[in-house]
Coordinates of C-alpha atoms and ligand atoms in Angstrom, one line a residue:
X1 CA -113.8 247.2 -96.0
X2 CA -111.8 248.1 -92.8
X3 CA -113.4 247.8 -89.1
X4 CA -116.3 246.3 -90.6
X5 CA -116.8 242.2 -89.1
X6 CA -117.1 239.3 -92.1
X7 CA -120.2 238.0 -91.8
X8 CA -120.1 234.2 -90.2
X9 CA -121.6 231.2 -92.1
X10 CA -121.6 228.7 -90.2
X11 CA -120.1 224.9 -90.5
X12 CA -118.5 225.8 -93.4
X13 CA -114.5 226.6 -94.5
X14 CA -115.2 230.1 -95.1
X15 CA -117.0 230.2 -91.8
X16 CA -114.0 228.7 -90.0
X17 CA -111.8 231.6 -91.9
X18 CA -114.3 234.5 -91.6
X19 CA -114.9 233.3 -87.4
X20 CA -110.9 233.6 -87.3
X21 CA -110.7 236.8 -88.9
X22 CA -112.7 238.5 -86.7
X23 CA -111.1 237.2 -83.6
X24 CA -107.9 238.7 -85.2
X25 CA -109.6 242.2 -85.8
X26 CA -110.8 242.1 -82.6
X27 CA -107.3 241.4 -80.7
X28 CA -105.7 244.2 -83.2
X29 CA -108.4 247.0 -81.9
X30 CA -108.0 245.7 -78.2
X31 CA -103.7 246.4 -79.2
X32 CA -104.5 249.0 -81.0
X33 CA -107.1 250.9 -77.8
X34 CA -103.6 250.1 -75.1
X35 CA -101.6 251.8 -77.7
X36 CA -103.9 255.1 -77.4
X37 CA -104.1 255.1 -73.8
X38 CA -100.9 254.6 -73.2
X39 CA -99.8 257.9 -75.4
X40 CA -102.5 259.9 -73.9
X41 CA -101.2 258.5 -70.5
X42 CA -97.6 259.7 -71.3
X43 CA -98.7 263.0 -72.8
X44 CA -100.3 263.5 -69.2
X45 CA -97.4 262.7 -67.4
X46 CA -94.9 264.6 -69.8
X47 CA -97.1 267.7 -69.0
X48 CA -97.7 268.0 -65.6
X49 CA -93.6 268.8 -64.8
X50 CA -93.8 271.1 -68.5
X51 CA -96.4 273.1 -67.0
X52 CA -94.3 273.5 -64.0
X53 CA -91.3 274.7 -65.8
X54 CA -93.6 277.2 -68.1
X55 CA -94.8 278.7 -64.7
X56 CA -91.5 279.1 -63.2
X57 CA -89.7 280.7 -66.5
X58 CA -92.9 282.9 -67.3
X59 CA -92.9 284.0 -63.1
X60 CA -89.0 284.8 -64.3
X61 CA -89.6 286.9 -67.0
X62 CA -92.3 288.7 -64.8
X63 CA -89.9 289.2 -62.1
X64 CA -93.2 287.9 -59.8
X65 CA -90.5 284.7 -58.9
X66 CA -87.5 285.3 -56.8
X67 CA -84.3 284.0 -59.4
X68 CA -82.8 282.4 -56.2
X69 CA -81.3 278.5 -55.0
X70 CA -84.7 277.5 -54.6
X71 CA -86.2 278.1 -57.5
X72 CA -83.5 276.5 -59.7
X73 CA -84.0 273.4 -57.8
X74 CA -87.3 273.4 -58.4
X75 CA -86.7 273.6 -62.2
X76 CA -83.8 271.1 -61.8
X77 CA -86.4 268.7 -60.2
X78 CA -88.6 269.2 -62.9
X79 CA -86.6 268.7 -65.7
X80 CA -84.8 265.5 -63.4
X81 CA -88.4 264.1 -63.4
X82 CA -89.1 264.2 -67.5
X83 CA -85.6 262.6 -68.1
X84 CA -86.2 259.8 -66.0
X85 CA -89.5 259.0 -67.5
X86 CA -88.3 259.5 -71.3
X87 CA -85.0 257.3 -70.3
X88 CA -87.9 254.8 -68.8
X89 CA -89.5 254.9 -71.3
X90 CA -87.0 254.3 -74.0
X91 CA -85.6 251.1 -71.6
X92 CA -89.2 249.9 -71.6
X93 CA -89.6 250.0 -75.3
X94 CA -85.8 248.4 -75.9
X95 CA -86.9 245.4 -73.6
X96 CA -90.1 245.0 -75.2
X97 CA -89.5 244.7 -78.5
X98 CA -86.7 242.0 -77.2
X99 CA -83.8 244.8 -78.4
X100 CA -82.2 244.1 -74.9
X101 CA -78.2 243.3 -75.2
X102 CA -77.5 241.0 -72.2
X103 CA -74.6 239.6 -71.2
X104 CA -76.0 236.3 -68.9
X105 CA -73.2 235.0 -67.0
X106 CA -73.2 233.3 -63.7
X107 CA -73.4 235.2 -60.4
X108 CA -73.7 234.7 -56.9
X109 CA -77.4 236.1 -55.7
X110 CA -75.8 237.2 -52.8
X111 CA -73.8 239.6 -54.7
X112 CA -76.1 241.1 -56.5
X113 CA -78.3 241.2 -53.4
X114 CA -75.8 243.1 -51.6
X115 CA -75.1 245.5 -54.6
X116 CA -78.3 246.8 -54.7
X117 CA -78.9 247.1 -51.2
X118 CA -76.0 249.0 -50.5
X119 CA -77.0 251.6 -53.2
X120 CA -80.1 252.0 -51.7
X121 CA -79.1 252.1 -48.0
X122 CA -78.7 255.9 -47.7
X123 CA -82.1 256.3 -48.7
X124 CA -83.7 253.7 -46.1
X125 CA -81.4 255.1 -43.1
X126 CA -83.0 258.6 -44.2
X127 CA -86.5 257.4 -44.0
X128 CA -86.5 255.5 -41.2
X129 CA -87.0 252.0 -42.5
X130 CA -84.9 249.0 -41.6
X131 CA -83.4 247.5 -44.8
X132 CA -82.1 243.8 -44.1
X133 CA -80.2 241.9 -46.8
X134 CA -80.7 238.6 -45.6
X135 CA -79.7 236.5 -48.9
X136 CA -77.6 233.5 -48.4
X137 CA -74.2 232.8 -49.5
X138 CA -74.3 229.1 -49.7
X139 CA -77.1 229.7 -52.7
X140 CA -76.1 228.2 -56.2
X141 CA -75.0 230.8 -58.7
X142 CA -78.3 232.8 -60.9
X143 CA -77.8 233.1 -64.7
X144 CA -78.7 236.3 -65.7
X145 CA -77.1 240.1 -66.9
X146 CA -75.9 241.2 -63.5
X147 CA -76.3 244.9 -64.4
X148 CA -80.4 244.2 -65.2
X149 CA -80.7 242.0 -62.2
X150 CA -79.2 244.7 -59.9
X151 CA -81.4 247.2 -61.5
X152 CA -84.7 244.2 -61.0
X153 CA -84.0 244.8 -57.3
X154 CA -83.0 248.8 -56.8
X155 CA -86.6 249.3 -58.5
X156 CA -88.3 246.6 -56.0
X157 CA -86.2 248.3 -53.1
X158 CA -87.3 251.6 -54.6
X159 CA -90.9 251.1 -54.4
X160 CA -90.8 249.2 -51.3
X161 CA -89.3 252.3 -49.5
X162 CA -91.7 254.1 -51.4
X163 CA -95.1 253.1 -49.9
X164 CA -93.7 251.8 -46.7
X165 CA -93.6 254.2 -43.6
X166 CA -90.9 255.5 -41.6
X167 CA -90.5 252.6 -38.7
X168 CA -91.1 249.7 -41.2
X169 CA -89.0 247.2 -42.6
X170 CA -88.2 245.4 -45.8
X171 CA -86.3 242.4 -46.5
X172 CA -84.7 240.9 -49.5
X173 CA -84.1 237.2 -49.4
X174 CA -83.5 234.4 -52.0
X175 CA -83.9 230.6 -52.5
X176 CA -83.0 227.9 -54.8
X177 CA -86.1 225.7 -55.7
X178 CA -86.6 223.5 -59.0
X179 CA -83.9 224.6 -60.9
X180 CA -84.7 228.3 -60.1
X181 CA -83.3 231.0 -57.6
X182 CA -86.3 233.2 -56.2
X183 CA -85.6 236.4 -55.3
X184 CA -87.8 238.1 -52.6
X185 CA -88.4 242.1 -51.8
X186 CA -91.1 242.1 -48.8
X187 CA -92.0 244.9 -46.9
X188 CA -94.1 246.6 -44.3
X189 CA -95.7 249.3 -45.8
X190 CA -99.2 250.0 -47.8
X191 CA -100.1 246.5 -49.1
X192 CA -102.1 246.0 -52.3
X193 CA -105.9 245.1 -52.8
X194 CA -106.5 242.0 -54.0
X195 CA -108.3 243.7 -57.2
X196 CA -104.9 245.9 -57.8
X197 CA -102.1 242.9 -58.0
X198 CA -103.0 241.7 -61.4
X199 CA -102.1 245.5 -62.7
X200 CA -99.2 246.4 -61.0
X201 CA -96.9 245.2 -64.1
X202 CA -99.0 247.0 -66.6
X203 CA -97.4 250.2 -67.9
X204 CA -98.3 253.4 -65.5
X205 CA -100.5 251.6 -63.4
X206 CA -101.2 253.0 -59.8
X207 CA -102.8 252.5 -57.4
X208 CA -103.0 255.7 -56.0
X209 CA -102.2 258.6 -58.5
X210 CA -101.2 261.2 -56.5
X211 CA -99.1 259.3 -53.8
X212 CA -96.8 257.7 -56.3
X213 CA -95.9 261.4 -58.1
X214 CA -95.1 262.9 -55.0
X215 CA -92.9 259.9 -54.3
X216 CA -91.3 260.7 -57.6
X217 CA -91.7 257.2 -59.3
X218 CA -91.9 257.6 -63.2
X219 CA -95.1 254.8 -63.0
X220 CA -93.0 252.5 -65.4
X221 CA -91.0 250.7 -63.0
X222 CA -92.4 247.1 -62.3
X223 CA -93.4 247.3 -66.1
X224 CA -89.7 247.5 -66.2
X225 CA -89.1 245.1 -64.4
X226 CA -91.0 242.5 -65.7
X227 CA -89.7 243.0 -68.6
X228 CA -85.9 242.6 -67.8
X229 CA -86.9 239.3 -65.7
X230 CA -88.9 238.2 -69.0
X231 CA -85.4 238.9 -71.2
X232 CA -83.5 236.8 -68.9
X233 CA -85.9 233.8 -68.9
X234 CA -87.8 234.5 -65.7
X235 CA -90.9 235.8 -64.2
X236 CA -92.4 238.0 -61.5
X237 CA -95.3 238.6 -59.4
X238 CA -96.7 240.4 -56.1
X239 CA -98.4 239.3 -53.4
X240 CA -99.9 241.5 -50.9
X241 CA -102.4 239.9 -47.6
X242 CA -104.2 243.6 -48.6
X243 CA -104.3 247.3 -47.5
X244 CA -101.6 248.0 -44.7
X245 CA -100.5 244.5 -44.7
X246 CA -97.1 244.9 -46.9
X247 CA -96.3 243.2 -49.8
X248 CA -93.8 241.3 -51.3
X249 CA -92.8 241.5 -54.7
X250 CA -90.7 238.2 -56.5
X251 CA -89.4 237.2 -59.2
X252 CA -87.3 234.0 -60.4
X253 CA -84.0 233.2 -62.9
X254 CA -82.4 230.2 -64.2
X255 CA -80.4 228.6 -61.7
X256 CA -76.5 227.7 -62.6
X257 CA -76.6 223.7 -62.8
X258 CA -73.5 222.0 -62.0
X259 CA -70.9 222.6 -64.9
X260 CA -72.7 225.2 -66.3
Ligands
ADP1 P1 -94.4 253.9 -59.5 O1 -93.4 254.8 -60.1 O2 -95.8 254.6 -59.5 O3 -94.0 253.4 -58.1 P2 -94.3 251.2 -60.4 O4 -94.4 250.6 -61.8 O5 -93.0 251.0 -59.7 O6 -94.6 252.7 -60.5 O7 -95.4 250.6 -59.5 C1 -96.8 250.6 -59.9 C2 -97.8 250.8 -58.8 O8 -97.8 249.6 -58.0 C3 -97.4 251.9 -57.8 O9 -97.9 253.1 -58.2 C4 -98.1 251.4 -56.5 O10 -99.5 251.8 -56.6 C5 -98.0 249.9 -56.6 N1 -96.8 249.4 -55.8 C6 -95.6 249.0 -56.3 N2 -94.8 248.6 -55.3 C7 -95.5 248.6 -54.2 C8 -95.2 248.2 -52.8 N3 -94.0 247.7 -52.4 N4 -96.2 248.4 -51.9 C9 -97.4 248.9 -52.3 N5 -97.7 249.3 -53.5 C10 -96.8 249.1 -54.5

């Protein structure tokens, strides 16, 4: 008899089974309730840039929209936007189901550090935010899949451009501590309610829904990121001193020991 609960006798065996049972049912409907959300949640945000494109092509067809640069881009963007999110998505699901193929290898954080930063430069010298790569060289190498730990810090770069104003700053830093290196991203910019930081890993959480779409961010990116850092052995977490105050974002890999 599915979804019903077995009853519970109690200080027996079959009480201990039937008590255990329904725990189980109950953690499969709670997996089963984030499943549904999270497909109504991507339905939502596959339409909104659909819709767009339908308006544009059927303004075409009408000849009530001007065929000209501008509109293409428009649909370019549009169509830009879905990609992103069903190539997010499709990384998400790889790294979650532990389908990831890494190639951990030892590399100086500095490099890495200075990789991503440089890729993101143009970006912060267009917005008007000071982006200082402040890693140390004398750190001990990080073991982890350089491509994936680049890509940890473009997304934490991303976002902290993202929500930080023009005139702000963000800084990346690292440190070696109990076997670990600990990489930093801290900026300037909107800060996070105490009430928000426990969900900011959680798949297409915002804080703020419409800021984030204008911004362009496909909503899966720390879930993204916490999922690359959890393939490579590590783990991640924000901070924030609240609204306006910045936040910094870090996460930690396996250190290189000597001879390894
Ligand atoms: P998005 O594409 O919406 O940025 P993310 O998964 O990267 O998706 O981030 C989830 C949410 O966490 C964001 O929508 C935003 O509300 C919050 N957030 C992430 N990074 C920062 C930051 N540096 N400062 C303030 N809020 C942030």
């Amino acid at each position: 008899r599915y979804g019903e609960r077995v009853p519970v006798g109690e200080g027996d065996e079959l009480g201990d089974l039937s008590e255990s049972l329904n725990t189980m049912a109950a953690a499969l409907e709670e997996t089963e309730r984030h499943r549904q959300e999270f497909i109504s949640d991507i339905s939502h945000e596959l339409r909104t840039p659909l819709s767009t494109l339908q308006g544009y092509m059927e303004g075409l067809m009408d000849e009530v929209v001007e065929p000209s640069q501008e509109t293409w881009a428009v649909l370019y963007a549009e169509a830009e936007r879905m990609r992103r999110l069903v190539d997010d998505l499709q990384q998400l699901s790889r790294a979650e189901a532990g389908q990831l193929s890494l190639e951990i290898a030892t590399h100086p954080p500095h490099d890495a550090a200075r990789i991503a930063a440089e890729s993101m430069l143009p970006l912060f010298a267009e917005k008007g935010v000071e982006l200082d790569e402040a890693v140390g060289l004398d750190l001990p190498p990080v073991l982890a899949d350089r491509d994936r730990l680049v890509q940890v810090l473009t997304n934490l770069l991303a976002n902290a451009l993202r929500y930080t104003p023009a005139g702000g700053r963000v800084t990346v830093e690292a440190e070696h501590r109990d076997g670990e290196i600990r990489f930093s991203v801290r900026d300037t910019g909107a800060g996070i309610a105490s009430e928000h930081l426990p969900h900011v890993f959680e798949r297409l959480y915002r804080i703020e829904k419409s800021r984030s779409r204008e911004g362009g961010g496909s909503g899966l990116g720390l879930a993204i990121s916490h999922a690359f850092v959890r393939a490579m052995g590590g783990g991640i977490h924000a901070e924030s001193a609240g609204p306006g105050k910045g936040s910094t974002f870090s996460f930690t890999l396996p250190a290189a020991g000597p001879g390894s």
